[in-house]
Amino acid sequence: MIAARAYLEDGRIGAGLAAVNAEVARILAGFDSAALVEPAALLPADVLIDLYGEDLRARAFTTHDPVLGEQMLRPDFTVPVVQMHMAVGNEPARYRYAGQVWRKQEPDSDRPTEYLQVGYELFDGTDIAAADAEVFALISTALKDLPVQPVTGDIGIMLAAIDALETNERRKAALRHHAWRPNRFKRLLARYSEGAAVSADRAALLQAAKSGTLKDVLQQNGPVIGLRSTAEISERIEILLAESEVEPIAREQVARLEQVLAISGKTDAAIKTLQALNADTTALEARANALEKHGINGFDLPFKAGFGRTTLEYYDGFVFGFHAPDHPDLPQIAQGGRYDALTRVLGQGQGIPAVGGIIRPEALLALKGAL
Amino acid sequence: MNPLKLAVPSKGRLQEQTIDWFAARGITLKRTGSGREYAGQVLGVENVELVLLSAGEIPRELAAGRIHMGVTGIDLIREKIPAWGAAVDEIARMGFGHADLILAVPKIWLDVENLDDLAAVTAAFRARHGMRLRIATKYHNLVREYLRQNGVADYQLVDSQGATEGTIKNLTAEAIADITSTGATLEANHLKILPDAPIVKSQATLFGSRNANWQGAAGVARQEILDRILRS
């Protein structure tokens, strides 16, 4: 037990350990056009929590330092690599790294709480399709001859489908904001298309807003406590009033969005379906063409429009994963994607187009061992 | 010799009601010594040892198997034991200590009447104030999971181990998640409950540990206690 590590019985000693180190070195060598970086294992928690939200506390280990405050054991490399790049880097830049990440798992899960990642991150905004293809091809090459199945997706397709809805910007922004939380997204879409039940209290409130007596109503219901001011409350009531008068999103429009999100098949078929739905497929085609240069038939790759939508990550463009179909006990052997929005958040608005991917060397070795 | 260790709350109304509940089933729990000493004995069933513990610590002791049975709230079991179903079993709901874990917001938030509203408000609050809306609670796990399932984001939990209703007025939180039985304290602090299903409906409950050693006398005593409960 003490010599066991993620997916490997004896991975911490002797030949088992040597095999892990050799595998990590092999993958890193494949990424040798990139600069090696080694982010800290202990990261300030506030940045990560602000980025990922409170849910991250259920997924990452936190600890407390009396001076530094709340710290978090590195749940992924992307955030510290982006920060490092923003502090010192010039574009274009390529980074590679290897090391542990730590994740809390569900109590009844046998997934490891500590595992290795070997990764590659590319910061270059000159040719998005070429950058996406470069990362996918590198990961794909590192996994060649293994029984793994790629899946690709593109969060941009979903965001564009939201944008194409004929409705106001506020509704689109709310749908975009909750695109990574399918339950909330579904509820919002239902409310915007079918309308929401209006309680008697809500009807009275809207009536007050309409007749200009909101101020009095707020005064009668005082006192005001807490940081959220009456200005904010009134503002939202005005929004509710405006929203109650907005035309519902047409049923065909919702159906189109749902059709886009349900697309699953080969990339060339997905492109045809998207075109039939009047969606812009330029980015998809450009990427597929860029993959040709790496000897990969991009039009033949499986494409799922909903792929990458339920992860914790901030992916907002190309997404991909490689899984071992015959080994459901293993996680995805590799995964990655584009995260331009994350760089904008970390850079306080100053974003850098960025795409990256990681391989899980222990899972990869377990797969090799099972062959 | 492996006596059954039964833990009951070490003080207060919950202890009194627990004693009455067992008495009604022919089991007498007696505090020994001065009444300040945390020790006691059990009459009516052989080989049962009484342990007086804070209700908040009983879940941990049950999960560790250091006690065989314990009386505590459903809320505390679910908050403090991951995968609680594998660690404890519910022997009997005792019909007192009723309390719901609820979300409450200032009454003046006339625009918030459900979780859909709360989700919209947390997003707007974050955009406006540059920080996530703070929810004060001591039930971190339950609240986080509940909000995740309901797709509420853009909030943060801040720890509050007591007087949670006061945190909003003190500007250390914008909303709270806490246990309430009557709602009187909420009312007095100008708060209202979000009427969506409570996060947990709790009451005092007798739990058994799945991790304790039930060999010998403990197992026999367990059967005797279960029989008494069934007969009542």
Coordinates of C-alpha atoms in Angstrom, one line a residue:
Chain A
M1 CA 0.0 0.0 0.0
I2 CA 2.7 2.5 1.0
A3 CA 4.4 2.0 -2.4
A4 CA 1.2 2.4 -4.3
R5 CA 0.4 5.5 -6.2
A6 CA -2.4 6.6 -8.6
Y7 CA -3.4 3.5 -10.7
L8 CA 0.0 1.8 -10.0
E9 CA 0.6 -0.8 -7.3
D10 CA 4.3 -0.3 -6.8
G11 CA 4.9 3.0 -8.4
R12 CA 6.8 4.6 -5.6
I13 CA 9.8 2.1 -5.3
G14 CA 12.2 0.2 -7.4
A15 CA 11.3 -0.8 -11.0
G16 CA 7.8 0.7 -10.6
L17 CA 9.2 4.1 -9.7
A18 CA 11.8 3.9 -12.5
A19 CA 9.0 3.2 -15.0
V20 CA 7.1 6.3 -13.8
N21 CA 10.1 8.5 -14.0
A22 CA 11.0 7.2 -17.4
E23 CA 7.5 7.8 -18.7
V24 CA 7.4 11.4 -17.3
A25 CA 10.8 12.0 -19.0
R26 CA 9.6 10.5 -22.3
I27 CA 6.5 12.7 -22.4
L28 CA 8.5 15.8 -21.3
A29 CA 11.1 15.2 -24.1
G30 CA 8.2 15.2 -26.6
F31 CA 7.4 18.7 -25.5
D32 CA 11.0 19.9 -25.8
S33 CA 10.3 23.0 -27.9
A34 CA 8.8 24.5 -24.6
A35 CA 10.5 26.1 -21.6
L36 CA 10.4 23.9 -18.5
V37 CA 8.6 25.5 -15.5
E38 CA 8.0 24.3 -12.0
P39 CA 5.1 26.2 -10.3
A40 CA 4.8 26.0 -6.5
A41 CA 2.8 23.1 -5.0
L42 CA 1.2 25.4 -2.4
L43 CA -0.8 28.2 -3.9
P44 CA -2.7 31.1 -2.4
A45 CA -6.3 29.9 -2.1
D46 CA -8.0 33.2 -2.7
V47 CA -7.0 33.5 -6.4
L48 CA -8.2 30.0 -7.1
I49 CA -11.5 30.3 -5.2
D50 CA -12.2 33.6 -6.8
L51 CA -11.6 32.0 -10.2
Y52 CA -13.4 28.6 -9.7
G53 CA -15.9 29.4 -7.0
E54 CA -16.7 27.9 -3.7
D55 CA -17.2 24.5 -5.3
L56 CA -13.4 24.2 -5.6
R57 CA -13.2 23.8 -1.8
A58 CA -15.0 20.4 -2.3
R59 CA -12.4 19.5 -5.0
A60 CA -9.1 20.8 -3.7
F61 CA -7.2 20.5 -0.4
T62 CA -6.9 23.7 1.6
T63 CA -4.6 24.4 4.5
H64 CA -4.0 27.4 6.6
D65 CA -0.8 29.3 7.4
P66 CA -0.9 31.8 10.2
V67 CA 1.0 34.4 8.1
L68 CA 0.1 33.6 4.5
G69 CA -3.5 32.8 5.2
E70 CA -5.4 30.1 3.4
Q71 CA -3.3 28.0 1.0
M72 CA -4.3 25.4 -1.5
L73 CA -2.5 22.3 -2.7
R74 CA -2.1 22.8 -6.5
P75 CA -5.3 21.4 -8.1
D76 CA -4.0 22.1 -11.6
F77 CA -1.0 23.7 -13.3
T78 CA -2.8 26.0 -15.7
V79 CA -3.5 28.9 -13.2
P80 CA 0.1 29.2 -11.9
V81 CA 1.6 28.7 -15.4
V82 CA -0.7 31.5 -16.7
Q83 CA 0.3 33.7 -13.8
M84 CA 4.0 33.0 -14.3
H85 CA 3.7 33.8 -18.0
M86 CA 1.9 37.0 -17.3
A87 CA 4.6 38.1 -14.8
V88 CA 7.6 37.4 -17.0
G89 CA 6.6 36.1 -20.5
N90 CA 6.6 37.4 -24.0
E91 CA 4.5 36.0 -26.8
P92 CA 4.6 33.6 -28.3
A93 CA 5.6 31.3 -25.4
R94 CA 5.5 27.6 -24.8
Y95 CA 5.8 25.9 -21.4
R96 CA 6.1 22.3 -20.2
Y97 CA 5.9 20.9 -16.7
A98 CA 5.6 17.8 -14.7
G99 CA 4.4 17.2 -11.2
Q100 CA 1.7 16.3 -8.8
V101 CA -1.7 17.7 -8.5
W102 CA -4.0 17.0 -5.6
R103 CA -7.8 16.6 -5.7
K104 CA -10.3 15.7 -3.1
Q105 CA -12.5 12.9 -4.4
E106 CA -16.0 11.8 -3.6
P107 CA -16.1 9.7 -0.4
D108 CA -17.1 6.5 -2.3
S109 CA -14.7 7.1 -5.2
D110 CA -11.5 5.1 -5.7
R111 CA -10.0 7.9 -7.8
P112 CA -6.6 9.0 -6.4
T113 CA -6.2 12.2 -4.4
E114 CA -2.7 12.7 -5.7
Y115 CA -1.5 12.1 -9.2
L116 CA 1.0 13.3 -11.8
Q117 CA 0.4 15.5 -14.7
V118 CA 2.7 16.3 -17.6
G119 CA 1.6 19.3 -19.5
Y120 CA 2.2 21.7 -22.3
E121 CA 0.8 25.3 -22.5
L122 CA 1.0 27.5 -25.6
F123 CA 0.4 31.3 -25.5
D124 CA 0.1 32.6 -29.0
G125 CA -2.7 34.6 -30.6
T126 CA -1.4 34.8 -34.1
D127 CA -3.1 31.6 -35.4
I128 CA -5.7 30.1 -33.1
A129 CA -6.3 27.0 -35.3
A130 CA -2.6 26.3 -35.7
A131 CA -2.1 26.6 -31.9
D132 CA -5.0 24.3 -31.1
A133 CA -3.7 21.8 -33.7
E134 CA -0.1 22.0 -32.3
V135 CA -1.2 21.1 -28.7
F136 CA -3.6 18.3 -29.9
A137 CA -0.9 16.8 -32.1
L138 CA 1.7 16.8 -29.4
I139 CA -0.5 15.0 -27.0
S140 CA -1.7 12.7 -29.6
T141 CA 1.9 11.8 -30.6
A142 CA 2.8 11.1 -27.0
L143 CA -0.1 8.5 -26.9
K144 CA 0.5 6.9 -30.2
D145 CA 0.1 3.1 -30.5
L146 CA -2.1 3.1 -27.3
P147 CA -5.8 2.0 -27.4
V148 CA -7.1 5.5 -26.6
Q149 CA -10.0 7.2 -28.3
P150 CA -10.0 11.0 -28.8
V151 CA -13.0 13.2 -28.3
T152 CA -13.1 16.8 -29.4
G153 CA -15.5 19.7 -28.8
D154 CA -15.7 23.4 -28.9
I155 CA -17.2 25.5 -26.2
G156 CA -17.1 28.4 -28.7
I157 CA -19.9 26.6 -30.7
M158 CA -22.1 26.6 -27.6
L159 CA -21.3 30.3 -26.9
A160 CA -22.0 31.2 -30.5
A161 CA -25.4 29.3 -30.4
I162 CA -26.3 31.3 -27.3
D163 CA -25.3 34.5 -29.0
A164 CA -27.5 33.6 -32.0
L165 CA -30.7 33.6 -29.9
E166 CA -33.1 36.4 -30.7
T167 CA -33.3 37.9 -27.3
N168 CA -31.8 40.7 -25.2
E169 CA -28.1 40.9 -24.2
R170 CA -29.0 40.4 -20.5
R171 CA -30.5 37.0 -21.1
K172 CA -27.6 36.0 -23.3
A173 CA -25.1 37.1 -20.7
A174 CA -26.9 35.0 -18.0
L175 CA -27.0 32.0 -20.3
R176 CA -23.3 32.4 -21.1
H177 CA -22.4 32.9 -17.4
H178 CA -24.2 29.6 -16.5
A179 CA -23.2 27.6 -19.5
W180 CA -20.9 25.4 -17.3
R181 CA -23.7 24.6 -14.9
P182 CA -26.2 22.6 -17.0
N183 CA -29.0 22.6 -14.3
R184 CA -29.0 26.4 -13.9
F185 CA -28.7 26.8 -17.7
K186 CA -31.7 24.6 -18.3
R187 CA -33.8 26.5 -15.7
L188 CA -32.8 29.8 -17.2
L189 CA -33.6 28.7 -20.7
A190 CA -37.0 27.3 -19.6
R191 CA -37.8 30.6 -17.8
Y192 CA -36.8 32.7 -20.8
S193 CA -38.8 30.6 -23.3
E194 CA -41.9 29.5 -21.3
G195 CA -42.0 32.3 -18.8
A196 CA -41.9 32.0 -15.0
A197 CA -44.8 31.6 -12.6
V198 CA -45.3 35.0 -10.9
S199 CA -46.2 34.9 -7.3
A200 CA -48.7 37.4 -5.8
D201 CA -45.9 39.1 -3.9
R202 CA -43.9 39.4 -7.1
A203 CA -46.8 40.8 -9.1
A204 CA -47.4 43.4 -6.4
L205 CA -43.8 44.3 -6.4
L206 CA -43.7 44.8 -10.2
Q207 CA -46.9 46.8 -10.0
A208 CA -45.2 49.1 -7.4
A209 CA -42.2 49.5 -9.8
K210 CA -44.5 50.3 -12.6
S211 CA -46.4 52.9 -10.7
G212 CA -43.3 54.5 -9.2
T213 CA -44.1 53.6 -5.6
L214 CA -41.1 51.3 -5.2
K215 CA -39.3 53.6 -2.8
D216 CA -42.3 53.7 -0.4
V217 CA -42.6 49.9 -0.5
L218 CA -38.9 49.5 0.3
Q219 CA -39.2 52.0 3.2
Q220 CA -42.2 50.0 4.6
N221 CA -40.2 46.8 4.5
G222 CA -37.0 48.2 6.1
P223 CA -34.7 48.4 7.8
V224 CA -31.9 48.0 5.3
I225 CA -29.2 45.7 6.6
G226 CA -26.0 44.5 5.0
L227 CA -23.9 45.5 2.1
R228 CA -26.5 45.1 -0.6
S229 CA -28.0 48.6 -0.9
T230 CA -31.6 49.7 -1.7
A231 CA -30.1 51.0 -5.0
E232 CA -29.1 47.5 -5.9
I233 CA -32.4 46.0 -4.8
S234 CA -34.4 48.7 -6.8
E235 CA -32.2 48.1 -9.8
R236 CA -32.9 44.4 -9.8
I237 CA -36.6 45.0 -9.4
E238 CA -36.5 47.3 -12.4
I239 CA -34.8 44.5 -14.3
L240 CA -37.5 42.1 -13.2
L241 CA -40.1 44.5 -14.5
A242 CA -38.3 44.9 -17.8
E243 CA -37.8 41.1 -18.0
S244 CA -41.5 40.5 -17.4
E245 CA -42.3 42.5 -20.5
V246 CA -39.7 40.8 -22.8
E247 CA -41.0 38.5 -25.5
P248 CA -40.2 34.8 -24.7
I249 CA -37.5 33.2 -26.7
A250 CA -39.3 31.3 -29.6
R251 CA -39.6 27.6 -29.3
E252 CA -37.7 27.0 -32.6
Q253 CA -34.8 29.1 -31.2
V254 CA -34.6 26.9 -28.1
A255 CA -34.8 23.8 -30.2
R256 CA -32.0 25.0 -32.4
L257 CA -29.8 25.7 -29.4
E258 CA -30.6 22.2 -28.0
Q259 CA -29.8 20.6 -31.4
V260 CA -26.4 22.3 -31.5
L261 CA -25.6 21.2 -28.0
A262 CA -26.7 17.6 -28.8
I263 CA -24.3 17.2 -31.8
S264 CA -22.2 14.1 -31.6
G265 CA -20.4 12.4 -34.4
K266 CA -17.4 12.7 -36.7
T267 CA -16.2 16.3 -37.2
D268 CA -17.1 16.4 -40.9
A269 CA -20.7 15.3 -40.1
A270 CA -20.9 17.8 -37.2
I271 CA -19.8 20.6 -39.6
K272 CA -22.6 19.7 -42.0
T273 CA -25.2 19.6 -39.2
L274 CA -24.0 23.0 -37.9
Q275 CA -24.1 24.5 -41.4
A276 CA -27.7 23.2 -41.8
L277 CA -28.4 25.1 -38.5
N278 CA -26.8 28.2 -40.0
A279 CA -23.9 28.1 -37.5
D280 CA -20.5 29.5 -38.3
T281 CA -18.1 26.5 -38.8
T282 CA -15.0 28.5 -39.9
A283 CA -13.1 27.8 -36.7
L284 CA -13.9 24.1 -36.8
E285 CA -12.8 23.8 -40.5
A286 CA -9.6 25.9 -39.9
R287 CA -8.7 23.6 -37.0
A288 CA -9.3 20.5 -39.0
N289 CA -7.2 21.8 -41.8
A290 CA -4.4 22.8 -39.4
L291 CA -4.4 19.3 -38.0
E292 CA -3.8 17.9 -41.5
K293 CA -0.3 19.5 -41.3
H294 CA 0.4 17.3 -38.4
G295 CA -0.7 14.2 -40.3
I296 CA -4.0 14.0 -38.4
N297 CA -7.3 13.8 -40.2
G298 CA -9.2 16.5 -38.3
F299 CA -12.4 15.9 -40.2
D300 CA -12.5 12.3 -39.0
L301 CA -12.1 13.1 -35.3
P302 CA -15.1 12.5 -33.0
F303 CA -16.8 15.7 -32.1
K304 CA -19.3 16.3 -29.3
A305 CA -20.7 19.8 -28.8
G306 CA -21.4 19.2 -25.1
F307 CA -17.9 17.9 -24.4
G308 CA -16.0 19.8 -21.6
R309 CA -19.1 21.6 -20.4
T310 CA -19.3 20.1 -17.0
T311 CA -15.7 20.3 -16.0
L312 CA -14.4 22.7 -13.4
E313 CA -12.2 24.3 -16.0
Y314 CA -12.6 27.6 -17.8
Y315 CA -12.3 26.3 -21.3
D316 CA -14.0 28.5 -23.8
G317 CA -12.9 27.2 -27.2
F318 CA -11.4 24.0 -28.5
V319 CA -11.6 21.1 -26.0
F320 CA -10.3 17.5 -26.2
G321 CA -9.8 14.4 -24.3
F322 CA -8.4 10.9 -24.8
H323 CA -10.0 8.0 -22.9
A324 CA -9.3 4.3 -22.9
P325 CA -12.7 2.7 -24.0
D326 CA -11.8 -0.7 -22.6
H327 CA -10.8 0.6 -19.2
P328 CA -13.6 2.5 -17.6
D329 CA -11.7 2.3 -14.3
L330 CA -9.1 4.7 -15.7
P331 CA -9.7 8.5 -16.0
Q332 CA -9.1 10.3 -19.3
I333 CA -5.5 9.6 -20.2
A334 CA -5.1 13.1 -21.5
Q335 CA -7.2 16.2 -21.9
G336 CA -6.9 19.9 -22.7
G337 CA -8.4 22.9 -24.3
R338 CA -8.4 26.6 -24.9
Y339 CA -8.8 29.0 -22.0
D340 CA -8.7 32.6 -23.3
A341 CA -11.3 33.8 -20.8
L342 CA -9.3 32.5 -17.9
T343 CA -6.3 34.5 -18.9
R344 CA -8.6 37.6 -19.1
V345 CA -9.8 37.0 -15.6
L346 CA -6.3 36.4 -14.2
G347 CA -4.9 39.4 -16.1
Q348 CA -7.7 41.8 -14.9
G349 CA -9.0 42.1 -18.5
Q350 CA -5.6 41.7 -20.2
G351 CA -6.0 38.4 -21.9
I352 CA -3.7 36.2 -23.9
P353 CA -5.0 33.5 -26.3
A354 CA -3.9 30.3 -24.7
V355 CA -4.3 26.6 -25.2
G356 CA -2.8 23.6 -23.3
G357 CA -3.1 20.0 -22.4
I358 CA -2.0 17.5 -19.9
I359 CA -1.3 13.7 -19.8
R360 CA -1.7 11.6 -16.7
P361 CA 1.4 9.4 -16.9
E362 CA 0.3 7.0 -14.1
A363 CA -3.0 6.2 -15.9
L364 CA -1.0 5.9 -19.1
L365 CA 1.4 3.4 -17.5
A366 CA -1.6 1.5 -16.0
L367 CA -3.1 1.2 -19.5
K368 CA 0.2 0.0 -20.9
G369 CA 0.5 -2.5 -18.1
A370 CA -3.0 -3.9 -18.9
L371 CA -2.2 -4.5 -22.5
Chain B
M1 CA -16.4 -8.0 28.0
N2 CA -17.2 -5.3 25.4
P3 CA -19.9 -3.0 26.8
L4 CA -22.1 -0.9 24.5
K5 CA -21.1 2.7 24.6
L6 CA -24.1 5.0 24.3
A7 CA -23.4 8.7 23.8
V8 CA -25.9 11.3 24.7
P9 CA -25.6 15.1 24.6
S10 CA -23.7 16.4 27.6
K11 CA -26.2 19.1 28.6
G12 CA -29.2 21.2 28.0
R13 CA -32.7 20.5 26.7
L14 CA -31.6 17.9 24.2
Q15 CA -30.2 15.9 27.1
E16 CA -33.3 16.1 29.1
Q17 CA -35.5 15.1 26.2
T18 CA -33.1 12.2 25.5
I19 CA -33.4 11.0 29.0
D20 CA -37.2 11.1 28.9
W21 CA -37.2 9.3 25.5
F22 CA -35.2 6.4 26.9
A23 CA -37.2 6.4 30.1
A24 CA -40.4 5.9 28.1
R25 CA -38.7 2.8 26.7
G26 CA -37.8 1.4 30.1
I27 CA -34.2 2.5 30.0
T28 CA -32.9 4.8 32.7
L29 CA -30.0 7.1 31.9
K30 CA -28.6 8.5 35.1
R31 CA -25.9 11.1 35.6
T32 CA -23.6 10.1 38.4
G33 CA -21.6 12.2 40.8
S34 CA -22.3 15.9 41.4
G35 CA -24.3 16.5 38.2
R36 CA -21.4 18.5 36.9
E37 CA -19.3 15.5 36.3
Y38 CA -19.6 14.2 32.7
A39 CA -20.3 10.6 33.7
G40 CA -23.4 8.4 34.0
Q41 CA -24.9 5.0 34.1
V42 CA -27.6 3.1 32.4
L43 CA -30.2 1.0 34.2
G44 CA -32.6 -1.4 32.5
V45 CA -30.2 -2.9 30.0
E46 CA -27.1 -4.9 30.9
N47 CA -23.7 -3.8 29.8
V48 CA -24.4 -0.3 28.5
E49 CA -22.0 2.4 29.4
L50 CA -23.2 6.0 29.2
V51 CA -20.9 8.6 27.6
L52 CA -21.7 12.3 27.8
L53 CA -20.5 14.2 24.8
S54 CA -21.2 17.5 23.0
A55 CA -23.8 16.7 20.3
G56 CA -21.3 18.2 17.7
E57 CA -18.7 15.5 18.6
I58 CA -21.0 12.5 18.6
P59 CA -20.9 12.1 14.7
R60 CA -17.1 11.9 14.7
E61 CA -17.0 9.4 17.5
L62 CA -19.7 7.3 15.8
A63 CA -17.8 7.4 12.5
A64 CA -14.5 6.4 14.3
G65 CA -16.4 3.5 16.0
R66 CA -15.3 4.7 19.4
I67 CA -18.9 4.7 20.5
H68 CA -21.6 2.2 19.5
M69 CA -24.7 4.4 19.6
G70 CA -25.2 8.1 19.9
V71 CA -28.0 10.7 20.0
T72 CA -27.4 13.7 17.8
G73 CA -29.0 15.7 15.0
I74 CA -29.4 14.5 11.4
D75 CA -27.9 17.9 10.3
L76 CA -24.7 17.2 12.3
I77 CA -24.3 13.7 11.0
R78 CA -24.6 14.8 7.3
E79 CA -22.3 17.8 7.7
K80 CA -19.6 16.0 9.6
I81 CA -19.4 12.5 8.1
P82 CA -18.5 12.2 4.4
A83 CA -20.5 9.2 3.0
W84 CA -22.4 9.1 6.3
G85 CA -24.6 6.2 5.1
A86 CA -21.6 3.9 5.2
A87 CA -20.5 5.0 8.6
V88 CA -23.7 5.1 10.6
D89 CA -27.2 3.7 10.5
E90 CA -30.3 5.5 11.7
I91 CA -31.9 3.5 14.5
A92 CA -34.8 5.8 15.5
R93 CA -35.9 9.3 14.9
M94 CA -36.8 10.6 18.4
G95 CA -39.4 13.2 17.6
F96 CA -37.8 16.2 19.3
G97 CA -35.0 18.7 18.5
H98 CA -36.7 19.5 15.2
A99 CA -34.8 22.0 13.2
D100 CA -34.3 22.9 9.5
L101 CA -31.1 24.1 7.9
I102 CA -32.3 27.0 5.8
L103 CA -31.0 29.8 3.7
A104 CA -32.0 33.3 4.9
V105 CA -31.6 36.8 3.4
P106 CA -32.4 40.3 4.6
K107 CA -36.2 40.9 4.5
I108 CA -35.6 44.0 2.6
W109 CA -34.5 41.9 -0.4
L110 CA -38.0 42.1 -1.9
D111 CA -36.6 40.9 -5.2
V112 CA -35.4 37.6 -3.8
E113 CA -38.1 34.9 -3.2
N114 CA -36.3 31.7 -4.4
L115 CA -33.0 30.2 -5.5
D116 CA -33.4 31.5 -9.0
D117 CA -33.4 35.0 -7.7
L118 CA -30.5 34.2 -5.4
A119 CA -28.4 32.9 -8.3
A120 CA -29.1 36.2 -10.2
V121 CA -28.3 38.3 -7.2
T122 CA -25.0 36.6 -6.5
A123 CA -23.9 37.2 -10.1
A124 CA -24.9 40.9 -10.0
F125 CA -23.4 41.3 -6.5
R126 CA -20.0 39.9 -7.7
A127 CA -20.0 42.2 -10.8
R128 CA -20.8 45.2 -8.6
H129 CA -18.7 44.6 -5.5
G130 CA -15.8 42.7 -7.1
M131 CA -16.2 39.9 -4.6
R132 CA -18.4 36.9 -4.2
L133 CA -21.6 37.3 -2.1
R134 CA -20.8 35.9 1.4
I135 CA -23.0 33.3 3.1
A136 CA -22.2 32.8 6.7
T137 CA -22.7 29.3 8.1
K138 CA -21.1 26.5 10.0
Y139 CA -22.6 23.9 7.7
H140 CA -20.1 24.3 4.9
N141 CA -20.4 20.9 3.3
L142 CA -24.2 20.7 3.3
V143 CA -24.6 24.3 2.0
R144 CA -22.0 23.9 -0.7
E145 CA -23.5 20.7 -2.0
Y146 CA -27.0 22.1 -2.0
L147 CA -26.0 25.2 -3.9
R148 CA -24.0 23.2 -6.4
Q149 CA -27.0 21.0 -7.1
N150 CA -29.2 24.0 -7.6
G151 CA -26.7 25.7 -9.8
V152 CA -26.0 28.7 -7.6
A153 CA -22.6 30.2 -8.2
D154 CA -20.7 33.4 -7.4
Y155 CA -20.9 33.1 -3.7
Q156 CA -18.5 32.3 -0.9
L157 CA -19.0 30.7 2.4
V158 CA -17.7 32.4 5.5
D159 CA -17.4 30.5 8.7
S160 CA -19.7 31.4 11.5
Q161 CA -19.9 29.2 14.6
G162 CA -22.5 31.3 16.5
A163 CA -24.7 34.4 16.4
T164 CA -24.9 33.8 12.6
E165 CA -28.0 35.9 12.3
G166 CA -26.0 39.0 13.3
T167 CA -23.3 38.7 10.6
I168 CA -25.3 40.6 8.0
K169 CA -25.9 43.6 10.2
N170 CA -22.2 43.4 11.0
L171 CA -21.3 43.5 7.3
T172 CA -19.4 40.2 7.5
A173 CA -21.9 38.4 5.3
E174 CA -24.8 39.1 2.9
A175 CA -26.9 35.9 3.6
I176 CA -26.8 33.1 6.1
A177 CA -27.4 29.3 6.2
D178 CA -28.4 28.2 9.6
I179 CA -30.5 25.9 11.7
T180 CA -33.8 27.3 12.7
S181 CA -36.7 25.9 14.7
T182 CA -39.2 28.7 15.1
G183 CA -37.7 31.5 12.9
A184 CA -38.1 34.0 15.8
T185 CA -34.4 34.9 15.8
L186 CA -34.4 35.4 12.1
E187 CA -37.5 37.6 12.4
A188 CA -35.8 39.7 15.1
N189 CA -32.8 40.1 12.9
H190 CA -34.8 41.3 9.9
L191 CA -34.2 38.2 7.9
K192 CA -36.5 35.9 5.9
I193 CA -36.2 32.3 4.9
L194 CA -36.0 31.4 1.3
P195 CA -39.0 29.1 0.9
D196 CA -37.3 26.5 -1.3
A197 CA -37.0 23.1 0.3
P198 CA -34.8 23.3 3.4
I199 CA -31.2 22.1 2.9
V200 CA -31.8 19.5 5.6
K201 CA -34.8 18.7 7.9
S202 CA -33.3 17.6 11.1
Q203 CA -34.4 16.1 14.4
A204 CA -32.7 14.3 17.3
T205 CA -32.0 10.8 16.1
L206 CA -30.4 7.6 17.7
F207 CA -27.6 6.5 15.4
G208 CA -25.6 3.3 15.4
S209 CA -22.0 3.0 14.3
R210 CA -21.2 0.7 11.5
N211 CA -17.5 0.9 12.4
A212 CA -17.7 0.0 16.1
N213 CA -16.9 -3.5 17.5
W214 CA -20.3 -5.1 18.1
Q215 CA -18.8 -8.5 19.3
G216 CA -20.1 -10.0 22.6
A217 CA -21.9 -7.9 25.1
A218 CA -22.3 -4.8 22.9
G219 CA -24.2 -6.9 20.3
V220 CA -26.5 -8.4 23.0
A221 CA -27.1 -4.9 24.5
R222 CA -27.9 -3.6 21.0
Q223 CA -30.6 -6.2 20.4
E224 CA -32.1 -5.5 23.8
I225 CA -32.2 -1.7 23.1
L226 CA -33.8 -2.3 19.6
D227 CA -36.4 -4.6 21.2
R228 CA -37.3 -1.9 23.8
I229 CA -37.7 0.7 21.0
L230 CA -39.8 -1.7 18.9
R231 CA -42.1 -2.5 21.8
S232 CA -42.7 1.1 22.7

